[in-house]
Amino acid sequence: MDRNPSPPCSDAEEEEGGDAVGNTVYSKHWLFSVLTRLIEVIAPGEPDPAASPEGARTELDEEMENDICKVWDMSMDEDVALFLQEFNAPDIFMGVFAKSKCPRLTEICVGILGNMACFQDICMSISKDENLGQVLLQRLCDSDSPTLLETSRLLLTCLSQPEVANVWVERIRENPSVYDCVCFIMSSSTNVELLVKVGEVVDKLFDLDEELMLTWIKNGTCRSVGPSVEDSPEELPDFKIVPCILEAAKQVRSDNPEGLDVYMHILQLLTTVDEGVQAIVQAPDGGKETWSLLYDLVCQELCQPDDPPIIVQEQKTVLASILSVLSAMFASQTEQEYTRMRKSKLCFFMFFFVYMPLIGSLIRILQYMEGCGKRAVDNSKESEQEESEGRTDVNEEDFHLKILKDICCELLSNMLQELTKENTLEGLHQGHLNEQTCSCAFQNLLPLYSASVENFLEVLREADQTLADNLEKRFPSLKVHT
């Protein structure tokens, strides 16, 4: 979306010094005139200037659009936002939502409210208005992508304000149509910017309220009936949350790394409750679509052999989310499915073609983290005189890397425990396992996961006695147990 026209200055302020809004150079008189014209739009008996005689959607009058866009720009200033609040602009916009047939006008009015909500007192006022709150949630059922984007931005702004977040969570919980509309957007939209913003809303909701997340996980088996909203889909499908998240993740995957991070974190939040794990692994495809997407991201896109080790710093949060979900899925599938086919030939092929490259990727991530750790030590020696604020940032960075390492080690240890002689031989043949990678794995897994390492070393001894002996020499503590 192109930048809106620059807001007008107050000529009266320059001449008389009394027409300015607060400490700005914007004219009160001009703002009054624009809002008055908006009131005329919603006045009883007055036709919508953006509607044709048949009531069909038309373009907004160019002059009106330019002026209201200027207000949109101006509303980012707190003095202007307060002035609009005092002039009851939210009530005027609510009337526009009810009467206007012009998507552009609706988008702009929601956008102005979104700017106003950035200021705490105004956000509290908007949030406590039950009628306005219901009308804004209904906008999620709009068919206009720009309006949906501004509505999502407004909701995220309100959910990010601790003073009113619970008001919106409760309101959303009481409106089943929100679930349907959000799922419809995630599963059908190709607008990456909209998908990212809707994802941020869902991520924030799940982070704020586990009960709401559980409700949305369980939805899809019974219909949720919401208010009838014009331009909403006539018959919404019977949505389930996991397939909708996956579809959105696929859309944002290549165009928006931040958006991919958001959707991976949503999946990670689902795995914090047993119902979420079951929703993933007990899908009609047995969780194969989820596993396939995450596996492909780790093994084919993120932290690849031709990337510099520092890449793990940039990708640490998305990698942590992905590996956390894979770990939960692996643990669940090991209990349910893998046990049944442990002795079958399918086990060997599945482990090599599906799991072995993942083991190689996990070890590569750990290797890159070791490289980053050495660099961090060198940097800390050079920056001992830096201010404490700078050191706090470094510590925060280390904290996120530690989380990634912990998740990576847990998944790797679980996978090593399931290796057989046959797929270990294939792993050695394909280069996923060698002395360097095994040493890296042992270095990071010991002593916390010593049982897993010892079990793998026994299997490795059957596949390559020399390599096993060399590893025992490098890690003397293992000899006691072997």
mmCIF file of N, CA and C in Angstrom, residues 289-377:
data_model
loop_
_atom_site.group_PDB
_atom_site.id
_atom_site.type_symbol
_atom_site.label_atom_id
_atom_site.label_comp_id
_atom_site.label_asym_id
_atom_site.label_seq_id
_atom_site.Cartn_x
_atom_site.Cartn_y
_atom_site.Cartn_z
ATOM 1 N N GLU A 289 1.771 -34.428 7.010
ATOM 2 C CA GLU A 289 1.919 -33.116 6.374
ATOM 3 C C GLU A 289 2.720 -32.173 7.261
ATOM 4 N N THR A 290 2.428 -32.205 8.557
ATOM 5 C CA THR A 290 3.184 -31.360 9.487
ATOM 6 C C THR A 290 4.648 -31.776 9.521
ATOM 7 N N TRP A 291 4.882 -33.088 9.672
ATOM 8 C CA TRP A 291 6.265 -33.574 9.726
ATOM 9 C C TRP A 291 7.006 -33.225 8.439
ATOM 10 N N SER A 292 6.350 -33.412 7.298
ATOM 11 C CA SER A 292 6.988 -33.161 6.008
ATOM 12 C C SER A 292 7.428 -31.705 5.874
ATOM 13 N N LEU A 293 6.545 -30.777 6.266
ATOM 14 C CA LEU A 293 6.883 -29.358 6.172
ATOM 15 C C LEU A 293 8.055 -29.010 7.080
ATOM 16 N N LEU A 294 7.984 -29.436 8.326
ATOM 17 C CA LEU A 294 9.037 -29.088 9.291
ATOM 18 C C LEU A 294 10.358 -29.770 8.937
ATOM 19 N N TYR A 295 10.272 -31.022 8.528
ATOM 20 C CA TYR A 295 11.457 -31.769 8.120
ATOM 21 C C TYR A 295 12.148 -31.080 6.940
ATOM 22 N N ASP A 296 11.343 -30.643 5.967
ATOM 23 C CA ASP A 296 11.883 -29.984 4.786
ATOM 24 C C ASP A 296 12.549 -28.666 5.154
ATOM 25 N N LEU A 297 11.956 -27.929 6.082
ATOM 26 C CA LEU A 297 12.536 -26.661 6.511
ATOM 27 C C LEU A 297 13.905 -26.866 7.153
ATOM 28 N N VAL A 298 14.011 -27.873 8.024
ATOM 29 C CA VAL A 298 15.267 -28.110 8.729
ATOM 30 C C VAL A 298 16.325 -28.712 7.806
ATOM 31 N N CYS A 299 15.910 -29.671 6.983
ATOM 32 C CA CYS A 299 16.889 -30.424 6.186
ATOM 33 C C CYS A 299 17.218 -29.781 4.841
ATOM 34 N N GLN A 300 16.334 -28.899 4.346
ATOM 35 C CA GLN A 300 16.538 -28.354 3.006
ATOM 36 C C GLN A 300 16.701 -26.833 2.959
ATOM 37 N N GLU A 301 16.233 -26.117 3.987
ATOM 38 C CA GLU A 301 16.225 -24.653 3.883
ATOM 39 C C GLU A 301 17.034 -23.952 4.970
ATOM 40 N N LEU A 302 16.831 -24.322 6.210
ATOM 41 C CA LEU A 302 17.446 -23.591 7.317
ATOM 42 C C LEU A 302 18.791 -24.198 7.691
ATOM 43 N N CYS A 303 19.750 -23.330 8.043
ATOM 44 C CA CYS A 303 21.051 -23.775 8.565
ATOM 45 C C CYS A 303 21.664 -24.869 7.698
ATOM 46 N N GLN A 304 21.901 -24.555 6.435
ATOM 47 C CA GLN A 304 22.417 -25.526 5.472
ATOM 48 C C GLN A 304 23.950 -25.536 5.445
ATOM 49 N N PRO A 305 24.556 -26.598 4.861
ATOM 50 C CA PRO A 305 26.029 -26.721 4.870
ATOM 51 C C PRO A 305 26.756 -25.551 4.216
ATOM 52 N N ASP A 306 26.114 -24.897 3.232
ATOM 53 C CA ASP A 306 26.787 -23.780 2.565
ATOM 54 C C ASP A 306 26.523 -22.440 3.247
ATOM 55 N N ASP A 307 25.808 -22.454 4.375
ATOM 56 C CA ASP A 307 25.580 -21.228 5.145
ATOM 57 C C ASP A 307 26.746 -20.989 6.106
ATOM 58 N N PRO A 308 27.043 -19.741 6.415
ATOM 59 C CA PRO A 308 28.048 -19.472 7.455
ATOM 60 C C PRO A 308 27.485 -19.855 8.820
ATOM 61 N N PRO A 309 28.323 -20.293 9.761
ATOM 62 C CA PRO A 309 27.819 -20.704 11.081
ATOM 63 C C PRO A 309 26.968 -19.654 11.780
ATOM 64 N N ILE A 310 27.255 -18.374 11.505
ATOM 65 C CA ILE A 310 26.517 -17.302 12.183
ATOM 66 C C ILE A 310 25.027 -17.329 11.840
ATOM 67 N N ILE A 311 24.640 -18.090 10.797
ATOM 68 C CA ILE A 311 23.236 -18.168 10.397
ATOM 69 C C ILE A 311 22.363 -18.686 11.531
ATOM 70 N N VAL A 312 22.961 -19.497 12.412
ATOM 71 C CA VAL A 312 22.178 -20.051 13.511
ATOM 72 C C VAL A 312 21.700 -18.954 14.456
ATOM 73 N N GLN A 313 22.444 -17.849 14.511
ATOM 74 C CA GLN A 313 22.013 -16.705 15.318
ATOM 75 C C GLN A 313 20.737 -16.108 14.743
ATOM 76 N N GLU A 314 20.680 -15.966 13.428
ATOM 77 C CA GLU A 314 19.525 -15.355 12.780
ATOM 78 C C GLU A 314 18.296 -16.260 12.836
ATOM 79 N N GLN A 315 18.516 -17.559 12.829
ATOM 80 C CA GLN A 315 17.406 -18.507 12.712
ATOM 81 C C GLN A 315 17.080 -19.215 14.024
ATOM 82 N N LYS A 316 17.663 -18.744 15.117
ATOM 83 C CA LYS A 316 17.557 -19.487 16.377
ATOM 84 C C LYS A 316 16.114 -19.655 16.854
ATOM 85 N N THR A 317 15.266 -18.636 16.715
ATOM 86 C CA THR A 317 13.912 -18.748 17.249
ATOM 87 C C THR A 317 13.046 -19.676 16.405
ATOM 88 N N VAL A 318 13.137 -19.544 15.084
ATOM 89 C CA VAL A 318 12.328 -20.408 14.228
ATOM 90 C C VAL A 318 12.814 -21.852 14.321
ATOM 91 N N LEU A 319 14.129 -22.054 14.420
ATOM 92 C CA LEU A 319 14.655 -23.405 14.578
ATOM 93 C C LEU A 319 14.194 -24.024 15.892
ATOM 94 N N ALA A 320 14.199 -23.236 16.963
ATOM 95 C CA ALA A 320 13.765 -23.752 18.261
ATOM 96 C C ALA A 320 12.310 -24.190 18.211
ATOM 97 N N SER A 321 11.467 -23.405 17.562
ATOM 98 C CA SER A 321 10.054 -23.764 17.447
ATOM 99 C C SER A 321 9.871 -25.041 16.639
ATOM 100 N N ILE A 322 10.541 -25.103 15.489
ATOM 101 C CA ILE A 322 10.402 -26.275 14.608
ATOM 102 C C ILE A 322 10.882 -27.543 15.310
ATOM 103 N N LEU A 323 12.064 -27.479 15.926
ATOM 104 C CA LEU A 323 12.612 -28.665 16.577
ATOM 105 C C LEU A 323 11.777 -29.076 17.780
ATOM 106 N N SER A 324 11.175 -28.118 18.458
ATOM 107 C CA SER A 324 10.310 -28.436 19.587
ATOM 108 C C SER A 324 9.089 -29.236 19.127
ATOM 109 N N VAL A 325 8.508 -28.826 17.989
ATOM 110 C CA VAL A 325 7.352 -29.555 17.456
ATOM 111 C C VAL A 325 7.768 -30.936 16.969
ATOM 112 N N LEU A 326 8.886 -31.012 16.253
ATOM 113 C CA LEU A 326 9.376 -32.309 15.781
ATOM 114 C C LEU A 326 9.660 -33.242 16.954
ATOM 115 N N SER A 327 10.205 -32.699 18.038
ATOM 116 C CA SER A 327 10.510 -33.512 19.211
ATOM 117 C C SER A 327 9.232 -34.078 19.820
ATOM 118 N N ALA A 328 8.209 -33.232 19.928
ATOM 119 C CA ALA A 328 6.928 -33.700 20.477
ATOM 120 C C ALA A 328 6.300 -34.750 19.578
ATOM 121 N N MET A 329 6.382 -34.535 18.261
ATOM 122 C CA MET A 329 5.827 -35.505 17.317
ATOM 123 C C MET A 329 6.597 -36.815 17.364
ATOM 124 N N PHE A 330 7.924 -36.731 17.432
ATOM 125 C CA PHE A 330 8.745 -37.938 17.445
ATOM 126 C C PHE A 330 8.448 -38.775 18.686
ATOM 127 N N ALA A 331 8.356 -38.103 19.832
ATOM 128 C CA ALA A 331 8.062 -38.820 21.073
ATOM 129 C C ALA A 331 6.698 -39.494 21.003
ATOM 130 N N SER A 332 5.716 -38.784 20.452
ATOM 131 C CA SER A 332 4.371 -39.345 20.354
ATOM 132 C C SER A 332 4.313 -40.502 19.372
ATOM 133 N N GLN A 333 4.938 -40.331 18.206
ATOM 134 C CA GLN A 333 4.912 -41.378 17.195
ATOM 135 C C GLN A 333 5.729 -42.590 17.629
ATOM 136 N N THR A 334 6.797 -42.355 18.385
ATOM 137 C CA THR A 334 7.591 -43.475 18.881
ATOM 138 C C THR A 334 6.734 -44.360 19.782
ATOM 139 N N GLU A 335 5.913 -43.742 20.595
ATOM 140 C CA GLU A 335 5.042 -44.496 21.488
ATOM 141 C C GLU A 335 3.947 -45.240 20.722
ATOM 142 N N GLN A 336 3.381 -44.594 19.695
ATOM 143 C CA GLN A 336 2.199 -45.138 19.041
ATOM 144 C C GLN A 336 2.516 -46.038 17.856
ATOM 145 N N GLU A 337 3.318 -45.538 16.927
ATOM 146 C CA GLU A 337 3.451 -46.203 15.644
ATOM 147 C C GLU A 337 4.775 -46.925 15.485
ATOM 148 N N TYR A 338 5.869 -46.274 15.884
ATOM 149 C CA TYR A 338 7.184 -46.835 15.611
ATOM 150 C C TYR A 338 7.392 -48.149 16.357
ATOM 151 N N THR A 339 6.801 -48.258 17.538
ATOM 152 C CA THR A 339 6.942 -49.482 18.315
ATOM 153 C C THR A 339 6.403 -50.685 17.553
ATOM 154 N N ARG A 340 5.299 -50.467 16.829
ATOM 155 C CA ARG A 340 4.666 -51.572 16.102
ATOM 156 C C ARG A 340 5.526 -52.072 14.959
ATOM 157 N N MET A 341 6.295 -51.190 14.331
ATOM 158 C CA MET A 341 7.036 -51.629 13.147
ATOM 159 C C MET A 341 8.537 -51.646 13.388
ATOM 160 N N ARG A 342 8.922 -51.717 14.651
ATOM 161 C CA ARG A 342 10.337 -51.674 15.014
ATOM 162 C C ARG A 342 11.143 -52.774 14.334
ATOM 163 N N LYS A 343 10.549 -53.967 14.196
ATOM 164 C CA LYS A 343 11.288 -55.101 13.658
ATOM 165 C C LYS A 343 11.073 -55.280 12.153
ATOM 166 N N SER A 344 10.299 -54.416 11.533
ATOM 167 C CA SER A 344 10.003 -54.576 10.114
ATOM 168 C C SER A 344 11.040 -53.874 9.249
ATOM 169 N N LYS A 345 11.107 -54.262 7.968
ATOM 170 C CA LYS A 345 12.031 -53.610 7.041
ATOM 171 C C LYS A 345 11.654 -52.147 6.829
ATOM 172 N N LEU A 346 10.359 -51.863 6.972
ATOM 173 C CA LEU A 346 9.906 -50.487 6.801
ATOM 174 C C LEU A 346 10.614 -49.568 7.788
ATOM 175 N N CYS A 347 10.917 -50.089 8.984
ATOM 176 C CA CYS A 347 11.603 -49.288 9.994
ATOM 177 C C CYS A 347 12.930 -48.771 9.474
ATOM 178 N N PHE A 348 13.683 -49.648 8.795
ATOM 179 C CA PHE A 348 14.994 -49.264 8.286
ATOM 180 C C PHE A 348 14.871 -48.152 7.245
ATOM 181 N N PHE A 349 13.997 -48.345 6.272
ATOM 182 C CA PHE A 349 13.860 -47.352 5.203
ATOM 183 C C PHE A 349 13.320 -46.033 5.751
ATOM 184 N N MET A 350 12.368 -46.131 6.661
ATOM 185 C CA MET A 350 11.798 -44.922 7.224
ATOM 186 C C MET A 350 12.855 -44.149 7.991
ATOM 187 N N PHE A 351 13.671 -44.868 8.768
ATOM 188 C CA PHE A 351 14.657 -44.177 9.578
ATOM 189 C C PHE A 351 15.738 -43.533 8.719
ATOM 190 N N PHE A 352 16.137 -44.224 7.653
ATOM 191 C CA PHE A 352 17.194 -43.631 6.831
ATOM 192 C C PHE A 352 16.681 -42.460 6.013
ATOM 193 N N PHE A 353 15.590 -42.670 5.295
ATOM 194 C CA PHE A 353 15.123 -41.644 4.368
ATOM 195 C C PHE A 353 14.436 -40.481 5.074
ATOM 196 N N VAL A 354 13.894 -40.716 6.268
ATOM 197 C CA VAL A 354 13.162 -39.655 6.956
ATOM 198 C C VAL A 354 13.949 -39.106 8.141
ATOM 199 N N TYR A 355 14.556 -39.976 8.921
ATOM 200 C CA TYR A 355 15.175 -39.529 10.155
ATOM 201 C C TYR A 355 16.676 -39.252 10.045
ATOM 202 N N MET A 356 17.385 -40.058 9.296
ATOM 203 C CA MET A 356 18.840 -39.919 9.276
ATOM 204 C C MET A 356 19.300 -38.538 8.789
ATOM 205 N N PRO A 357 18.729 -37.990 7.704
ATOM 206 C CA PRO A 357 19.125 -36.625 7.325
ATOM 207 C C PRO A 357 18.808 -35.607 8.410
ATOM 208 N N LEU A 358 17.741 -35.853 9.170
ATOM 209 C CA LEU A 358 17.405 -34.942 10.263
ATOM 210 C C LEU A 358 18.455 -35.015 11.365
ATOM 211 N N ILE A 359 18.948 -36.215 11.656
ATOM 212 C CA ILE A 359 20.034 -36.357 12.631
ATOM 213 C C ILE A 359 21.256 -35.560 12.167
ATOM 214 N N GLY A 360 21.565 -35.662 10.866
ATOM 215 C CA GLY A 360 22.678 -34.891 10.328
ATOM 216 C C GLY A 360 22.465 -33.394 10.487
ATOM 217 N N SER A 361 21.230 -32.933 10.272
ATOM 218 C CA SER A 361 20.933 -31.499 10.419
ATOM 219 C C SER A 361 21.044 -31.056 11.869
ATOM 220 N N LEU A 362 20.599 -31.890 12.790
ATOM 221 C CA LEU A 362 20.693 -31.544 14.210
ATOM 222 C C LEU A 362 22.147 -31.384 14.640
ATOM 223 N N ILE A 363 22.982 -32.291 14.184
ATOM 224 C CA ILE A 363 24.409 -32.202 14.541
ATOM 225 C C ILE A 363 25.035 -30.967 13.911
ATOM 226 N N ARG A 364 24.639 -30.649 12.669
ATOM 227 C CA ARG A 364 25.178 -29.447 12.018
ATOM 228 C C ARG A 364 24.782 -28.192 12.811
ATOM 229 N N ILE A 365 23.560 -28.139 13.303
ATOM 230 C CA ILE A 365 23.130 -26.992 14.104
ATOM 231 C C ILE A 365 24.006 -26.866 15.348
ATOM 232 N N LEU A 366 24.284 -27.990 15.992
ATOM 233 C CA LEU A 366 25.144 -27.968 17.176
ATOM 234 C C LEU A 366 26.565 -27.527 16.826
ATOM 235 N N GLN A 367 27.057 -27.968 15.672
ATOM 236 C CA GLN A 367 28.392 -27.540 15.236
ATOM 237 C C GLN A 367 28.434 -26.037 15.007
ATOM 238 N N TYR A 368 27.414 -25.513 14.355
ATOM 239 C CA TYR A 368 27.360 -24.071 14.105
ATOM 240 C C TYR A 368 27.267 -23.294 15.409
ATOM 241 N N MET A 369 26.534 -23.855 16.373
ATOM 242 C CA MET A 369 26.410 -23.180 17.661
ATOM 243 C C MET A 369 27.749 -23.146 18.387
ATOM 244 N N GLU A 370 28.530 -24.193 18.230
ATOM 245 C CA GLU A 370 29.872 -24.184 18.828
ATOM 246 C C GLU A 370 30.716 -23.069 18.226
ATOM 247 N N GLY A 371 30.588 -22.891 16.910
ATOM 248 C CA GLY A 371 31.309 -21.810 16.245
ATOM 249 C C GLY A 371 30.873 -20.457 16.743
ATOM 250 N N CYS A 372 29.566 -20.299 16.931
ATOM 251 C CA CYS A 372 29.042 -19.027 17.445
ATOM 252 C C CYS A 372 29.509 -18.806 18.879
ATOM 253 N N GLY A 373 29.589 -19.901 19.653
ATOM 254 C CA GLY A 373 30.029 -19.787 21.040
ATOM 255 C C GLY A 373 31.461 -19.301 21.140
ATOM 256 N N LYS A 374 32.321 -19.817 20.259
ATOM 257 C CA LYS A 374 33.723 -19.383 20.253
ATOM 258 C C LYS A 374 33.819 -17.915 19.876
ATOM 259 N N ARG A 375 32.996 -17.508 18.902
ATOM 260 C CA ARG A 375 33.016 -16.105 18.493
ATOM 261 C C ARG A 375 32.517 -15.207 19.617
ATOM 262 N N ALA A 376 31.493 -15.693 20.348
ATOM 263 C CA ALA A 376 30.942 -14.902 21.449
ATOM 264 C C ALA A 376 31.990 -14.696 22.540
ATOM 265 N N VAL A 377 32.783 -15.738 22.808
ATOM 266 C CA VAL A 377 33.854 -15.622 23.815
ATOM 267 C C VAL A 377 34.881 -14.592 23.379
#
